[in-house]
Amino acid sequence: MEKRYSQPFKDTVHLGQEETLEVQIETGQTGSLFLSLDEGSQIKQIHIVLLSGSQCDLMVYHAHNAPAECTCQIEIQKDAKCQMGFLDMEEAAFDFDLKVTLCQEGAYFDLLSGQLGQSTYHKHNTIEVLHLAKHTTGLMRNFAVLFDDADYQMVATGNIQKGCKEAQSHQTTRVLTLGKDHKAKVIPLLLIDENDVKASHAQTIGQPDEDQLYYLQSRGLTNRQAMGLLSIGYLLPVLERIRDEDLKKELQQTMESKVGLYEDR
């Protein structure tokens, strides 16, 4: 499947039986794109090119309760901007491989990812933002909530090549563990071959504050509901990448249900 946007756009694309998607956003165009990974082919391949001066609010949503793999490549040219969200709340194994190339000066990329890990299904992610020009910006904020027996892995790399002066690469990964016998592996990497840059990484993996849980349960919530409410704080920011308010509300309700917020109601 091919998509080319030569005027302002707001589009939803369902990837079911289709294995591949090619997207090109023409020079100076702006818009929003919602990509739903539906039932069908277990392997999805996405390639997106933002030409000079274009802007895209991009959301990738894993929408089917079956094992899947997704490879996504994004190329961002001069002064183009991509704000991306990635959300996976399904009880199914998922492998996500994302590579973003900031090809020319002024290219900008900002990622918000959220995953819900349950049962024995693995959620394995490999994300790289590659800087090939000066004055480029790559931001990554990754969030995960893990229940019993979940398996989560995040390898996040900021790669600044030589000559990319005044480039910025920043990443944060936060994992909230709410169950037992889970696995969480976070590997933040900074590969920097230039001195005149700004770069940072941070990670946290831990359980919720006991005082917070006690307070919520003292207000009549079950333990599951209290943990669900804390989970929402981790995952909800990802929905800000969605420009369709009705769709945003629908996914918020799905999110609240999956973390147990409506238990016993």
PDB file of C-alpha atoms in Angstrom:
ATOM      1  CA  MET A   1       0.000   0.000   0.000  1.00  0.00           C
ATOM      2  CA  GLU A   2       1.230   3.486  -0.865  1.00  0.00           C
ATOM      3  CA  LYS A   3       0.146   6.851   0.519  1.00  0.00           C
ATOM      4  CA  ARG A   4       1.315  10.237  -0.693  1.00  0.00           C
ATOM      5  CA  TYR A   5       0.130  13.426   0.999  1.00  0.00           C
ATOM      6  CA  SER A   6       0.411  16.545  -1.144  1.00  0.00           C
ATOM      7  CA  GLN A   7      -2.043  18.646   0.879  1.00  0.00           C
ATOM      8  CA  PRO A   8      -3.016  18.937   4.557  1.00  0.00           C
ATOM      9  CA  PHE A   9      -4.201  15.532   5.794  1.00  0.00           C
ATOM     10  CA  LYS A  10      -5.922  13.624   8.579  1.00  0.00           C
ATOM     11  CA  ASP A  11      -5.941   9.944   7.773  1.00  0.00           C
ATOM     12  CA  THR A  12      -6.455   6.503   9.336  1.00  0.00           C
ATOM     13  CA  VAL A  13      -4.849   3.455   7.770  1.00  0.00           C
ATOM     14  CA  HIS A  14      -5.640  -0.127   8.811  1.00  0.00           C
ATOM     15  CA  LEU A  15      -2.868  -2.616   8.170  1.00  0.00           C
ATOM     16  CA  GLY A  16      -4.451  -6.056   8.133  1.00  0.00           C
ATOM     17  CA  GLN A  17      -3.685  -8.369   5.258  1.00  0.00           C
ATOM     18  CA  GLU A  18      -1.385  -5.677   3.881  1.00  0.00           C
ATOM     19  CA  GLU A  19       2.194  -6.354   4.942  1.00  0.00           C
ATOM     20  CA  THR A  20       3.802  -3.124   3.813  1.00  0.00           C
ATOM     21  CA  LEU A  21       3.003   0.576   3.851  1.00  0.00           C
ATOM     22  CA  GLU A  22       4.930   3.301   2.022  1.00  0.00           C
ATOM     23  CA  VAL A  23       4.169   6.891   3.034  1.00  0.00           C
ATOM     24  CA  GLN A  24       5.548  10.132   1.624  1.00  0.00           C
ATOM     25  CA  ILE A  25       4.638  13.534   3.012  1.00  0.00           C
ATOM     26  CA  GLU A  26       5.357  16.205   0.457  1.00  0.00           C
ATOM     27  CA  THR A  27       7.329  19.377   1.075  1.00  0.00           C
ATOM     28  CA  GLY A  28       5.643  21.754   3.508  1.00  0.00           C
ATOM     29  CA  GLN A  29       2.568  19.592   4.143  1.00  0.00           C
ATOM     30  CA  THR A  30       1.175  19.002   7.634  1.00  0.00           C
ATOM     31  CA  GLY A  31      -1.275  16.536   9.108  1.00  0.00           C
ATOM     32  CA  SER A  32      -1.979  13.531  11.323  1.00  0.00           C
ATOM     33  CA  LEU A  33      -1.777   9.827  10.553  1.00  0.00           C
ATOM     34  CA  PHE A  34      -3.207   6.966  12.643  1.00  0.00           C
ATOM     35  CA  LEU A  35      -1.852   3.516  11.771  1.00  0.00           C
ATOM     36  CA  SER A  36      -3.763   0.552  13.184  1.00  0.00           C
ATOM     37  CA  LEU A  37      -2.007  -2.827  13.111  1.00  0.00           C
ATOM     38  CA  ASP A  38      -4.971  -5.143  12.623  1.00  0.00           C
ATOM     39  CA  GLU A  39      -5.628  -8.846  12.184  1.00  0.00           C
ATOM     40  CA  GLY A  40      -3.966 -10.400   9.189  1.00  0.00           C
ATOM     41  CA  SER A  41      -0.308 -10.615   8.331  1.00  0.00           C
ATOM     42  CA  GLN A  42       1.805 -11.053  11.451  1.00  0.00           C
ATOM     43  CA  ILE A  43       4.671  -9.043   9.950  1.00  0.00           C
ATOM     44  CA  LYS A  44       4.099  -5.359   9.197  1.00  0.00           C
ATOM     45  CA  GLN A  45       6.625  -3.126   7.437  1.00  0.00           C
ATOM     46  CA  ILE A  46       6.231   0.645   7.456  1.00  0.00           C
ATOM     47  CA  HIS A  47       8.383   3.201   5.629  1.00  0.00           C
ATOM     48  CA  ILE A  48       7.667   6.910   6.046  1.00  0.00           C
ATOM     49  CA  VAL A  49       9.476   9.841   4.432  1.00  0.00           C
ATOM     50  CA  LEU A  50       8.912  13.429   5.542  1.00  0.00           C
ATOM     51  CA  LEU A  51      10.183  15.854   2.922  1.00  0.00           C
ATOM     52  CA  SER A  52      11.549  19.300   3.761  1.00  0.00           C
ATOM     53  CA  GLY A  53       9.405  21.444   6.030  1.00  0.00           C
ATOM     54  CA  SER A  54       6.648  18.865   6.470  1.00  0.00           C
ATOM     55  CA  GLN A  55       5.068  17.916   9.797  1.00  0.00           C
ATOM     56  CA  CYS A  56       3.253  14.778  10.927  1.00  0.00           C
ATOM     57  CA  ASP A  57       1.551  13.679  14.128  1.00  0.00           C
ATOM     58  CA  LEU A  58       1.914   9.913  13.825  1.00  0.00           C
ATOM     59  CA  MET A  59       0.273   7.208  15.950  1.00  0.00           C
ATOM     60  CA  VAL A  60       1.016   3.477  15.612  1.00  0.00           C
ATOM     61  CA  TYR A  61      -1.448   1.266  17.490  1.00  0.00           C
ATOM     62  CA  HIS A  62      -1.248  -2.511  17.914  1.00  0.00           C
ATOM     63  CA  ALA A  63      -4.926  -3.379  17.718  1.00  0.00           C
ATOM     64  CA  HIS A  64      -5.212  -7.161  17.551  1.00  0.00           C
ATOM     65  CA  ASN A  65      -4.826  -9.890  20.158  1.00  0.00           C
ATOM     66  CA  ALA A  66      -2.331 -11.994  18.208  1.00  0.00           C
ATOM     67  CA  PRO A  67       1.478 -12.201  17.976  1.00  0.00           C
ATOM     68  CA  ALA A  68       2.929  -9.641  15.602  1.00  0.00           C
ATOM     69  CA  GLU A  69       6.115  -7.994  14.392  1.00  0.00           C
ATOM     70  CA  CYS A  70       6.453  -4.444  13.116  1.00  0.00           C
ATOM     71  CA  THR A  71       9.437  -2.856  11.420  1.00  0.00           C
ATOM     72  CA  CYS A  72       9.169   0.898  10.977  1.00  0.00           C
ATOM     73  CA  GLN A  73      11.635   3.175   9.189  1.00  0.00           C
ATOM     74  CA  ILE A  74      11.207   6.944   9.220  1.00  0.00           C
ATOM     75  CA  GLU A  75      13.333   9.403   7.225  1.00  0.00           C
ATOM     76  CA  ILE A  76      13.111  13.075   8.156  1.00  0.00           C
ATOM     77  CA  GLN A  77      14.540  15.749   5.881  1.00  0.00           C
ATOM     78  CA  LYS A  78      15.408  19.419   6.356  1.00  0.00           C
ATOM     79  CA  ASP A  79      13.306  21.224   8.986  1.00  0.00           C
ATOM     80  CA  ALA A  80      10.692  18.463   8.939  1.00  0.00           C
ATOM     81  CA  LYS A  81       9.068  17.359  12.201  1.00  0.00           C
ATOM     82  CA  CYS A  82       7.539  14.081  13.345  1.00  0.00           C
ATOM     83  CA  GLN A  83       5.792  13.627  16.666  1.00  0.00           C
ATOM     84  CA  MET A  84       5.088   9.917  17.102  1.00  0.00           C
ATOM     85  CA  GLY A  85       3.089   7.813  19.520  1.00  0.00           C
ATOM     86  CA  PHE A  86       3.238   4.026  19.829  1.00  0.00           C
ATOM     87  CA  LEU A  87       0.730   2.079  21.928  1.00  0.00           C
ATOM     88  CA  ASP A  88       0.470  -1.657  22.566  1.00  0.00           C
ATOM     89  CA  MET A  89      -1.930  -2.988  25.222  1.00  0.00           C
ATOM     90  CA  GLU A  90      -2.728  -6.408  23.767  1.00  0.00           C
ATOM     91  CA  GLU A  91      -2.255  -9.779  25.473  1.00  0.00           C
ATOM     92  CA  ALA A  92       0.002 -10.973  22.690  1.00  0.00           C
ATOM     93  CA  ALA A  93       3.697 -11.098  21.889  1.00  0.00           C
ATOM     94  CA  PHE A  94       4.951  -8.071  20.001  1.00  0.00           C
ATOM     95  CA  ASP A  95       8.323  -7.207  18.445  1.00  0.00           C
ATOM     96  CA  PHE A  96       8.834  -3.579  17.458  1.00  0.00           C
ATOM     97  CA  ASP A  97      11.863  -2.395  15.472  1.00  0.00           C
ATOM     98  CA  LEU A  98      11.960   1.359  14.849  1.00  0.00           C
ATOM     99  CA  LYS A  99      14.749   3.241  13.085  1.00  0.00           C
ATOM    100  CA  VAL A 100      14.518   6.977  12.583  1.00  0.00           C
ATOM    101  CA  THR A 101      17.037   8.802  10.404  1.00  0.00           C
ATOM    102  CA  LEU A 102      17.423  12.558  10.823  1.00  0.00           C
ATOM    103  CA  CYS A 103      18.807  13.137   7.367  1.00  0.00           C
ATOM    104  CA  GLN A 104      19.231  16.907   7.126  1.00  0.00           C
ATOM    105  CA  GLU A 105      19.662  19.995   9.250  1.00  0.00           C
ATOM    106  CA  GLY A 106      16.705  20.924  11.435  1.00  0.00           C
ATOM    107  CA  ALA A 107      15.090  17.469  11.360  1.00  0.00           C
ATOM    108  CA  TYR A 108      13.078  16.792  14.536  1.00  0.00           C
ATOM    109  CA  PHE A 109      11.663  13.575  16.035  1.00  0.00           C
ATOM    110  CA  ASP A 110       9.776  13.069  19.301  1.00  0.00           C
ATOM    111  CA  LEU A 111       8.533   9.632  20.414  1.00  0.00           C
ATOM    112  CA  LEU A 112       6.102   8.680  23.166  1.00  0.00           C
ATOM    113  CA  SER A 113       5.661   4.909  23.551  1.00  0.00           C
ATOM    114  CA  GLY A 114       3.460   2.957  25.962  1.00  0.00           C
ATOM    115  CA  GLN A 115       3.121  -0.787  26.465  1.00  0.00           C
ATOM    116  CA  LEU A 116       1.116  -2.970  28.790  1.00  0.00           C
ATOM    117  CA  GLY A 117       2.769  -6.283  29.606  1.00  0.00           C
ATOM    118  CA  GLN A 118       0.665  -9.189  30.831  1.00  0.00           C
ATOM    119  CA  SER A 119       0.953 -12.954  31.202  1.00  0.00           C
ATOM    120  CA  THR A 120       3.952 -14.584  29.520  1.00  0.00           C
ATOM    121  CA  TYR A 121       3.748 -12.597  26.282  1.00  0.00           C
ATOM    122  CA  HIS A 122       6.931 -10.713  25.467  1.00  0.00           C
ATOM    123  CA  LYS A 123       7.168  -7.081  24.389  1.00  0.00           C
ATOM    124  CA  HIS A 124      10.558  -6.561  22.781  1.00  0.00           C
ATOM    125  CA  ASN A 125      11.587  -3.210  21.322  1.00  0.00           C
ATOM    126  CA  THR A 126      14.637  -1.965  19.431  1.00  0.00           C
ATOM    127  CA  ILE A 127      14.610   1.769  18.738  1.00  0.00           C
ATOM    128  CA  GLU A 128      17.341   3.883  17.161  1.00  0.00           C
ATOM    129  CA  VAL A 129      17.408   7.566  16.280  1.00  0.00           C
ATOM    130  CA  LEU A 130      20.308   8.257  13.908  1.00  0.00           C
ATOM    131  CA  HIS A 131      21.611  11.818  13.472  1.00  0.00           C
ATOM    132  CA  LEU A 132      23.263  12.513  10.105  1.00  0.00           C
ATOM    133  CA  ALA A 133      23.218  16.324  10.176  1.00  0.00           C
ATOM    134  CA  LYS A 134      23.793  19.193  12.573  1.00  0.00           C
ATOM    135  CA  HIS A 135      21.005  20.969  14.473  1.00  0.00           C
ATOM    136  CA  THR A 136      18.902  17.806  14.621  1.00  0.00           C
ATOM    137  CA  THR A 137      16.784  16.693  17.590  1.00  0.00           C
ATOM    138  CA  GLY A 138      15.788  13.192  18.690  1.00  0.00           C
ATOM    139  CA  LEU A 139      13.639  12.620  21.782  1.00  0.00           C
ATOM    140  CA  MET A 140      12.409   9.292  23.181  1.00  0.00           C
ATOM    141  CA  ARG A 141      10.100   8.759  26.160  1.00  0.00           C
ATOM    142  CA  ASN A 142       9.148   5.139  26.719  1.00  0.00           C
ATOM    143  CA  PHE A 143       6.675   3.889  29.330  1.00  0.00           C
ATOM    144  CA  ALA A 144       5.649   0.364  30.309  1.00  0.00           C
ATOM    145  CA  VAL A 145       3.370  -1.201  32.914  1.00  0.00           C
ATOM    146  CA  LEU A 146       4.010  -4.863  33.777  1.00  0.00           C
ATOM    147  CA  PHE A 147       1.665  -7.319  35.468  1.00  0.00           C
ATOM    148  CA  ASP A 148       2.306 -10.966  36.445  1.00  0.00           C
ATOM    149  CA  ASP A 149       4.788 -12.891  34.245  1.00  0.00           C
ATOM    150  CA  ALA A 150       5.234 -10.028  31.777  1.00  0.00           C
ATOM    151  CA  ASP A 151       8.395  -9.864  29.666  1.00  0.00           C
ATOM    152  CA  TYR A 152       9.492  -6.387  28.551  1.00  0.00           C
ATOM    153  CA  GLN A 153      12.661  -5.323  26.777  1.00  0.00           C
ATOM    154  CA  MET A 154      13.670  -1.915  25.481  1.00  0.00           C
ATOM    155  CA  VAL A 155      16.922  -1.198  23.662  1.00  0.00           C
ATOM    156  CA  ALA A 156      16.919   2.528  22.884  1.00  0.00           C
ATOM    157  CA  THR A 157      19.814   4.120  21.008  1.00  0.00           C
ATOM    158  CA  GLY A 158      20.644   7.728  20.256  1.00  0.00           C
ATOM    159  CA  ASN A 159      23.329   7.765  17.551  1.00  0.00           C
ATOM    160  CA  ILE A 160      25.033  11.066  16.703  1.00  0.00           C
ATOM    161  CA  GLN A 161      27.520  10.875  13.847  1.00  0.00           C
ATOM    162  CA  LYS A 162      30.645  12.990  13.481  1.00  0.00           C
ATOM    163  CA  GLY A 163      29.966  16.500  12.192  1.00  0.00           C
ATOM    164  CA  CYS A 164      26.454  16.691  13.637  1.00  0.00           C
ATOM    165  CA  LYS A 165      27.172  19.792  15.678  1.00  0.00           C
ATOM    166  CA  GLU A 166      24.559  21.059  18.146  1.00  0.00           C
ATOM    167  CA  ALA A 167      22.495  17.903  17.744  1.00  0.00           C
ATOM    168  CA  GLN A 168      20.337  16.840  20.684  1.00  0.00           C
ATOM    169  CA  SER A 169      19.554  13.277  21.749  1.00  0.00           C
ATOM    170  CA  HIS A 170      17.555  12.635  24.908  1.00  0.00           C
ATOM    171  CA  GLN A 171      15.772   9.504  26.127  1.00  0.00           C
ATOM    172  CA  THR A 172      13.855   8.308  29.172  1.00  0.00           C
ATOM    173  CA  THR A 173      12.400   4.873  29.909  1.00  0.00           C
ATOM    174  CA  ARG A 174      10.119   4.272  32.893  1.00  0.00           C
ATOM    175  CA  VAL A 175       8.790   0.834  33.836  1.00  0.00           C
ATOM    176  CA  LEU A 176       6.131   0.305  36.510  1.00  0.00           C
ATOM    177  CA  THR A 177       6.037  -3.256  37.867  1.00  0.00           C
ATOM    178  CA  LEU A 178       2.694  -4.294  39.371  1.00  0.00           C
ATOM    179  CA  GLY A 179       2.970  -8.061  39.523  1.00  0.00           C
ATOM    180  CA  LYS A 180       5.346 -10.897  40.202  1.00  0.00           C
ATOM    181  CA  ASP A 181       7.661 -13.086  38.136  1.00  0.00           C
ATOM    182  CA  HIS A 182       8.030 -10.431  35.465  1.00  0.00           C
ATOM    183  CA  LYS A 183      11.112  -9.624  33.420  1.00  0.00           C
ATOM    184  CA  ALA A 184      12.213  -6.095  32.607  1.00  0.00           C
ATOM    185  CA  LYS A 185      15.349  -5.287  30.639  1.00  0.00           C
ATOM    186  CA  VAL A 186      16.148  -1.726  29.606  1.00  0.00           C
ATOM    187  CA  ILE A 187      19.312  -0.847  27.690  1.00  0.00           C
ATOM    188  CA  PRO A 188      19.763   2.888  26.991  1.00  0.00           C
ATOM    189  CA  LEU A 189      22.601   3.636  24.583  1.00  0.00           C
ATOM    190  CA  LEU A 190      24.251   6.842  23.458  1.00  0.00           C
ATOM    191  CA  LEU A 191      26.661   6.531  20.534  1.00  0.00           C
ATOM    192  CA  ILE A 192      28.275   9.938  20.094  1.00  0.00           C
ATOM    193  CA  ASP A 193      31.068  10.827  17.679  1.00  0.00           C
ATOM    194  CA  GLU A 194      30.832  14.623  18.040  1.00  0.00           C
ATOM    195  CA  ASN A 195      31.740  16.883  20.961  1.00  0.00           C
ATOM    196  CA  ASP A 196      29.408  19.835  20.410  1.00  0.00           C
ATOM    197  CA  VAL A 197      26.121  18.072  21.262  1.00  0.00           C
ATOM    198  CA  LYS A 198      23.587  17.688  24.066  1.00  0.00           C
ATOM    199  CA  ALA A 199      22.662  14.153  25.068  1.00  0.00           C
ATOM    200  CA  SER A 200      21.178  12.320  28.047  1.00  0.00           C
ATOM    201  CA  HIS A 201      19.480   9.101  29.085  1.00  0.00           C
ATOM    202  CA  ALA A 202      17.550   8.019  32.158  1.00  0.00           C
ATOM    203  CA  GLN A 203      15.666   4.941  33.288  1.00  0.00           C
ATOM    204  CA  THR A 204      13.568   3.803  36.239  1.00  0.00           C
ATOM    205  CA  ILE A 205      12.192   0.352  36.991  1.00  0.00           C
ATOM    206  CA  GLY A 206      10.177  -0.139  40.135  1.00  0.00           C
ATOM    207  CA  GLN A 207       6.995  -0.831  42.030  1.00  0.00           C
ATOM    208  CA  PRO A 208       4.306   1.721  42.944  1.00  0.00           C
ATOM    209  CA  ASP A 209       4.493   3.710  46.129  1.00  0.00           C
ATOM    210  CA  GLU A 210       2.793   1.747  48.920  1.00  0.00           C
ATOM    211  CA  ASP A 211       1.396   4.930  50.448  1.00  0.00           C
ATOM    212  CA  GLN A 212      -0.301   5.809  47.165  1.00  0.00           C
ATOM    213  CA  LEU A 213      -1.885   2.359  46.928  1.00  0.00           C
ATOM    214  CA  TYR A 214      -3.050   2.517  50.541  1.00  0.00           C
ATOM    215  CA  TYR A 215      -4.608   5.952  50.011  1.00  0.00           C
ATOM    216  CA  LEU A 216      -6.487   4.836  46.882  1.00  0.00           C
ATOM    217  CA  GLN A 217      -7.762   1.654  48.535  1.00  0.00           C
ATOM    218  CA  SER A 218      -8.874   3.640  51.582  1.00  0.00           C
ATOM    219  CA  ARG A 219     -11.161   5.537  49.179  1.00  0.00           C
ATOM    220  CA  GLY A 220     -12.969   2.332  48.220  1.00  0.00           C
ATOM    221  CA  LEU A 221     -10.929   1.074  45.262  1.00  0.00           C
ATOM    222  CA  THR A 222      -9.883  -2.562  45.000  1.00  0.00           C
ATOM    223  CA  ASN A 223      -6.182  -3.326  44.800  1.00  0.00           C
ATOM    224  CA  ARG A 224      -6.550  -3.974  41.066  1.00  0.00           C
ATOM    225  CA  GLN A 225      -8.397  -0.709  40.519  1.00  0.00           C
ATOM    226  CA  ALA A 226      -5.786   1.220  42.511  1.00  0.00           C
ATOM    227  CA  MET A 227      -2.967  -0.283  40.466  1.00  0.00           C
ATOM    228  CA  GLY A 228      -4.954   0.450  37.315  1.00  0.00           C
ATOM    229  CA  LEU A 229      -5.269   4.097  38.224  1.00  0.00           C
ATOM    230  CA  LEU A 230      -1.509   4.360  38.720  1.00  0.00           C
ATOM    231  CA  SER A 231      -0.993   2.574  35.401  1.00  0.00           C
ATOM    232  CA  ILE A 232      -3.080   5.170  33.572  1.00  0.00           C
ATOM    233  CA  GLY A 233      -0.614   7.841  34.661  1.00  0.00           C
ATOM    234  CA  TYR A 234       2.118   5.993  32.770  1.00  0.00           C
ATOM    235  CA  LEU A 235       0.232   5.215  29.574  1.00  0.00           C
ATOM    236  CA  LEU A 236      -2.204   8.093  29.112  1.00  0.00           C
ATOM    237  CA  PRO A 237       0.330  10.664  27.799  1.00  0.00           C
ATOM    238  CA  VAL A 238       0.785   8.555  24.654  1.00  0.00           C
ATOM    239  CA  LEU A 239      -2.792   9.343  23.602  1.00  0.00           C
ATOM    240  CA  GLU A 240      -1.861  13.010  23.227  1.00  0.00           C
ATOM    241  CA  ARG A 241      -0.418  12.057  19.849  1.00  0.00           C
ATOM    242  CA  ILE A 242      -3.969  11.380  18.589  1.00  0.00           C
ATOM    243  CA  ARG A 243      -5.764  14.360  17.061  1.00  0.00           C
ATOM    244  CA  ASP A 244      -9.178  12.680  16.697  1.00  0.00           C
ATOM    245  CA  GLU A 245     -10.936  13.376  20.008  1.00  0.00           C
ATOM    246  CA  ASP A 246     -13.517  10.594  19.604  1.00  0.00           C
ATOM    247  CA  LEU A 247     -10.807   8.049  18.883  1.00  0.00           C
ATOM    248  CA  LYS A 248      -8.764   9.330  21.814  1.00  0.00           C
ATOM    249  CA  LYS A 249     -11.715   8.821  24.177  1.00  0.00           C
ATOM    250  CA  GLU A 250     -12.344   5.339  22.799  1.00  0.00           C
ATOM    251  CA  LEU A 251      -8.730   4.274  23.327  1.00  0.00           C
ATOM    252  CA  GLN A 252      -8.689   5.792  26.802  1.00  0.00           C
ATOM    253  CA  GLN A 253     -11.681   3.639  27.763  1.00  0.00           C
ATOM    254  CA  THR A 254      -9.947   0.589  26.316  1.00  0.00           C
ATOM    255  CA  MET A 255      -6.823   1.441  28.280  1.00  0.00           C
ATOM    256  CA  GLU A 256      -8.749   1.896  31.524  1.00  0.00           C
ATOM    257  CA  SER A 257     -10.498  -1.442  31.028  1.00  0.00           C
ATOM    258  CA  LYS A 258      -7.297  -3.350  30.285  1.00  0.00           C
ATOM    259  CA  VAL A 259      -5.522  -2.121  33.429  1.00  0.00           C
ATOM    260  CA  GLY A 260      -8.470  -3.139  35.608  1.00  0.00           C
ATOM    261  CA  LEU A 261      -9.923   0.261  36.406  1.00  0.00           C
ATOM    262  CA  TYR A 262     -13.486  -0.978  35.913  1.00  0.00           C
ATOM    263  CA  GLU A 263     -13.090  -4.158  37.947  1.00  0.00           C
ATOM    264  CA  ASP A 264     -16.116  -4.981  40.125  1.00  0.00           C
ATOM    265  CA  ARG A 265     -18.120  -2.059  38.768  1.00  0.00           C
TER     266      ARG A 265
END
